[in-house]
Short mmCIF file of C-alpha atoms in Angstrom, two decimals:
data_model
loop_
_atom_site.label_atom_id
_atom_site.label_comp_id
_atom_site.label_asym_id
_atom_site.label_seq_id
_atom_site.Cartn_x
_atom_site.Cartn_y
_atom_site.Cartn_z
CA ASN A 1 95.58 122.90 112.47
CA ALA A 2 95.44 119.36 113.86
CA GLY A 3 98.62 118.19 112.08
CA VAL A 4 98.84 114.37 112.21
CA THR A 5 95.97 112.60 113.94
CA GLN A 6 96.14 108.93 114.97
CA THR A 7 93.40 106.70 116.31
CA PRO A 8 93.01 104.90 118.62
CA LYS A 9 95.34 106.16 121.35
CA PHE A 10 95.32 102.84 123.25
CA GLN A 11 94.39 99.31 122.20
CA VAL A 12 94.59 95.87 123.78
CA LEU A 13 94.35 92.81 121.51
CA LYS A 14 94.48 89.08 122.02
CA THR A 15 96.95 87.05 119.98
CA GLY A 16 95.49 86.37 116.55
CA GLN A 17 93.08 89.30 116.49
CA SER A 18 93.25 91.88 113.73
CA MET A 19 93.00 95.64 113.81
CA THR A 20 93.67 98.77 111.78
CA LEU A 21 95.42 101.86 113.03
CA GLN A 22 94.19 105.02 111.36
CA CYS A 23 96.24 108.11 110.49
CA ALA A 24 95.30 111.35 108.80
CA GLN A 25 97.24 114.56 108.13
CA ASP A 26 95.89 117.96 107.17
CA MET A 27 99.14 119.61 106.03
CA ASN A 28 98.86 118.54 102.36
CA HIS A 29 102.03 116.47 102.74
CA ASN A 30 103.00 113.96 100.09
CA SER A 31 104.90 111.38 102.15
CA MET A 32 103.57 109.41 105.10
CA TYR A 33 105.22 106.87 107.40
CA TRP A 34 104.51 104.28 110.07
CA TYR A 35 107.11 103.74 112.81
CA ARG A 36 107.20 101.58 115.89
CA GLN A 37 108.98 102.56 119.10
CA ASP A 38 110.30 99.93 121.49
CA PRO A 39 112.29 100.60 124.68
CA GLY A 40 115.99 101.11 123.97
CA MET A 41 115.52 100.72 120.21
CA GLY A 42 114.53 104.12 118.98
CA LEU A 43 112.12 104.46 116.08
CA ARG A 44 112.04 101.80 113.37
CA LEU A 45 110.30 102.31 110.05
CA ILE A 46 107.56 99.80 109.22
CA TYR A 47 106.19 101.17 105.93
CA TYR A 48 106.40 104.34 103.92
CA SER A 49 104.30 106.01 101.22
CA ALA A 50 105.79 108.66 98.92
CA SER A 51 102.44 109.51 97.34
CA GLU A 52 98.88 108.30 96.96
CA GLY A 53 98.86 104.78 95.54
CA THR A 54 102.48 103.92 96.40
CA THR A 55 103.87 102.10 99.43
CA ASP A 56 107.29 100.70 100.29
CA LYS A 57 108.59 98.41 103.00
CA GLY A 58 110.74 99.83 105.74
CA GLU A 59 113.07 98.11 108.19
CA VAL A 60 110.46 95.95 110.01
CA PRO A 61 107.46 95.27 107.68
CA ASN A 62 106.71 91.63 108.59
CA GLY A 63 103.24 91.12 110.07
CA TYR A 64 101.89 94.45 108.81
CA ASN A 65 100.07 95.81 105.79
CA VAL A 66 99.36 99.40 104.84
CA SER A 67 96.97 101.31 102.67
CA ARG A 68 97.37 104.86 101.37
CA LEU A 69 93.67 105.59 100.92
CA ASN A 70 94.17 109.13 99.60
CA LYS A 71 96.64 111.95 100.11
CA ARG A 72 95.45 112.55 103.68
CA GLU A 73 95.12 109.04 105.07
CA PHE A 74 97.55 106.17 105.65
CA SER A 75 96.38 103.13 107.63
CA LEU A 76 98.37 100.29 109.21
CA ARG A 77 96.79 96.84 109.55
CA LEU A 78 97.77 93.93 111.75
CA GLU A 79 96.11 90.85 110.27
CA SER A 80 96.96 88.43 113.09
CA ALA A 81 98.45 90.20 116.09
CA ALA A 82 101.39 88.65 117.96
CA PRO A 83 102.88 89.58 121.36
CA SER A 84 106.02 90.77 119.53
CA GLN A 85 103.89 93.55 118.04
CA THR A 86 103.30 95.11 121.46
CA SER A 87 104.74 98.58 120.94
CA VAL A 88 103.97 102.26 120.52
CA TYR A 89 103.12 103.08 116.91
CA PHE A 90 103.67 106.50 115.36
CA CYS A 91 102.39 107.87 112.10
CA ALA A 92 104.34 110.72 110.52
CA SER A 93 104.27 112.86 107.40
CA SER A 94 106.68 115.04 105.43
CA GLU A 95 106.24 117.51 102.62
CA GLY A 96 108.18 116.09 99.67
CA ARG A 97 107.69 113.01 97.51
CA GLY A 98 110.59 111.08 98.92
CA PRO A 99 112.12 110.17 102.28
CA GLY A 100 112.09 113.45 104.16
CA GLU A 101 114.07 114.60 107.16
CA LYS A 102 111.56 117.03 108.63
CA LEU A 103 108.93 114.62 109.90
CA PHE A 104 105.75 115.61 111.69
CA PHE A 105 104.56 112.91 114.08
CA GLY A 106 101.19 112.00 115.53
CA SER A 107 100.85 111.42 119.27
CA GLY A 108 101.05 107.64 118.99
CA THR A 109 99.02 104.47 119.58
CA GLN A 110 100.00 102.26 122.50
CA LEU A 111 99.22 98.66 121.50
CA SER A 112 99.38 95.66 123.80
CA VAL A 113 98.99 92.14 122.43
CA LEU A 114 98.25 89.52 125.09
CA GLY B 1 121.87 98.70 108.02
CA GLN B 2 123.36 101.83 109.51
CA GLN B 3 123.36 102.13 113.28
CA LEU B 4 123.54 105.15 115.51
CA ASN B 5 124.99 104.96 119.00
CA GLN B 6 123.42 107.60 121.21
CA SER B 7 124.77 108.39 124.68
CA PRO B 8 124.09 108.62 127.46
CA GLN B 9 120.98 106.41 127.60
CA SER B 10 119.62 108.45 130.49
CA MET B 11 120.54 111.53 132.50
CA PHE B 12 119.40 112.97 135.80
CA ILE B 13 120.35 116.62 136.24
CA GLN B 14 119.52 119.52 138.51
CA GLU B 15 117.45 122.39 137.17
CA GLY B 16 119.80 125.08 135.89
CA GLU B 17 122.58 122.70 134.84
CA ASP B 18 123.87 122.34 131.30
CA VAL B 19 123.38 119.06 129.42
CA SER B 20 125.40 117.39 126.68
CA MET B 21 124.53 114.32 124.64
CA ASN B 22 125.95 112.85 121.48
CA CYS B 23 125.41 110.46 118.65
CA THR B 24 128.01 108.49 116.69
CA SER B 25 127.82 106.36 113.58
CA SER B 26 130.11 103.90 111.83
CA SER B 27 129.19 105.48 108.49
CA ILE B 28 128.70 109.02 107.25
CA PHE B 29 125.53 111.02 107.00
CA ASN B 30 124.91 114.23 105.10
CA THR B 31 122.11 115.40 107.38
CA TRP B 32 121.88 115.20 111.15
CA LEU B 33 118.73 115.96 113.11
CA TRP B 34 117.67 116.18 116.73
CA TYR B 35 114.10 115.41 117.82
CA LYS B 36 112.50 115.67 121.26
CA GLN B 37 109.66 113.47 122.51
CA ASP B 38 107.57 114.78 125.40
CA PRO B 39 105.89 112.14 127.59
CA GLY B 40 102.85 110.69 125.81
CA GLU B 41 103.51 112.57 122.57
CA GLY B 42 105.25 112.03 119.25
CA PRO B 43 108.74 113.39 118.51
CA VAL B 44 109.11 117.01 117.41
CA LEU B 45 112.01 118.31 115.33
CA LEU B 46 114.34 120.61 117.28
CA ILE B 47 117.32 121.22 115.00
CA ALA B 48 118.43 120.15 111.51
CA LEU B 49 122.09 120.25 110.39
CA TYR B 50 123.13 120.02 106.74
CA LYS B 51 126.87 120.70 106.59
CA ALA B 52 129.91 119.17 108.27
CA GLY B 53 131.14 121.50 111.01
CA GLU B 54 127.84 123.38 111.18
CA LEU B 55 126.83 124.75 114.58
CA THR B 56 123.16 125.70 114.95
CA SER B 57 121.20 127.09 117.89
CA ASN B 58 117.52 127.06 118.76
CA GLY B 59 117.04 129.04 121.98
CA ARG B 60 118.93 127.25 124.75
CA LEU B 61 119.72 124.33 122.45
CA THR B 62 122.88 124.12 120.35
CA ALA B 63 123.73 121.26 118.01
CA GLN B 64 126.81 120.52 115.95
CA PHE B 65 127.41 118.41 112.84
CA GLY B 66 130.75 116.66 113.38
CA ILE B 67 133.61 117.30 110.96
CA THR B 68 133.94 113.60 110.14
CA ARG B 69 130.19 113.48 109.29
CA LYS B 70 129.95 110.49 111.63
CA ASP B 71 128.80 112.27 114.76
CA SER B 72 126.63 115.03 116.17
CA PHE B 73 126.26 116.71 119.56
CA LEU B 74 123.39 118.44 121.34
CA ASN B 75 123.85 120.83 124.24
CA ILE B 76 121.10 122.28 126.40
CA SER B 77 122.03 125.24 128.59
CA ALA B 78 120.41 126.19 131.90
CA SER B 79 117.96 123.28 131.94
CA ILE B 80 114.34 123.82 133.05
CA PRO B 81 111.62 121.31 134.04
CA SER B 82 110.00 121.35 130.57
CA ASP B 83 113.25 119.98 129.07
CA VAL B 84 112.21 116.55 130.42
CA GLY B 85 111.70 114.00 127.67
CA ILE B 86 113.50 111.70 125.28
CA TYR B 87 115.94 113.24 122.82
CA PHE B 88 116.57 111.35 119.59
CA CYS B 89 119.29 111.94 117.06
CA ALA B 90 118.67 110.92 113.46
CA GLY B 91 120.88 110.77 110.40
CA GLN B 92 120.08 110.78 106.72
CA LEU B 93 122.31 109.83 103.79
CA ALA B 94 121.34 111.13 100.35
CA ALA B 95 117.61 110.54 99.82
CA ARG B 96 117.33 107.54 102.08
CA GLN B 97 115.11 107.03 105.10
CA LEU B 98 116.15 108.42 108.44
CA THR B 99 118.11 106.27 110.86
CA PHE B 100 117.20 107.04 114.49
CA GLY B 101 119.31 106.66 117.60
CA SER B 102 117.91 104.83 120.62
CA GLY B 103 117.30 108.06 122.55
CA THR B 104 118.53 109.85 125.67
CA GLN B 105 115.99 110.04 128.50
CA LEU B 106 116.44 113.36 130.32
CA THR B 107 115.09 113.96 133.83
CA VAL B 108 115.38 117.41 135.38
CA LEU B 109 115.28 117.48 139.17
CA PRO B 110 114.00 120.61 140.96
#
């Protein structure tokens, strides 16, 4: 079982460029999440999806869009990257159709915006 | 929003020593969790606590849900090199999203 798979693992962008971070889970989980991790700030929720076709904003959604393509996949898009979006991004999933506490995380994408 | 204060921010300990870290909040939670992040990986759930006063162990790890519901503690006994990583507390109230602490970076010296 792969669990939660994120691609790419590393990415460098120039200010203003766009990109999509991909995430897929093979645990048949209903809920999926995107978090960002910054030094000294823990994990902050960007967007959340309780089921296919539904998405909700988290604590820090500005500058991001998401798409829940199907039950397995949840992508995060940066339309016009800014240096403030330099961070490590984690995708996660949980079993139920609602904010879960037992989250399964991917191994992260380290993004640098120059 | 709710904030969690996690301390200490970092710890350097000798292999074999015991470790304690804690998390406090200005508001109550009805679930407390502890996650560990190995270098270069995503966090993994270690322990979940669902009741005030609850004490739960997972191997050498023991965590407690504070009586006031505003704090939680994690102890690691007889530390080993693979305990290195960042430990995050997280709290949940009702069916809301998790609130994460800022993490405790643990370094184990040989």
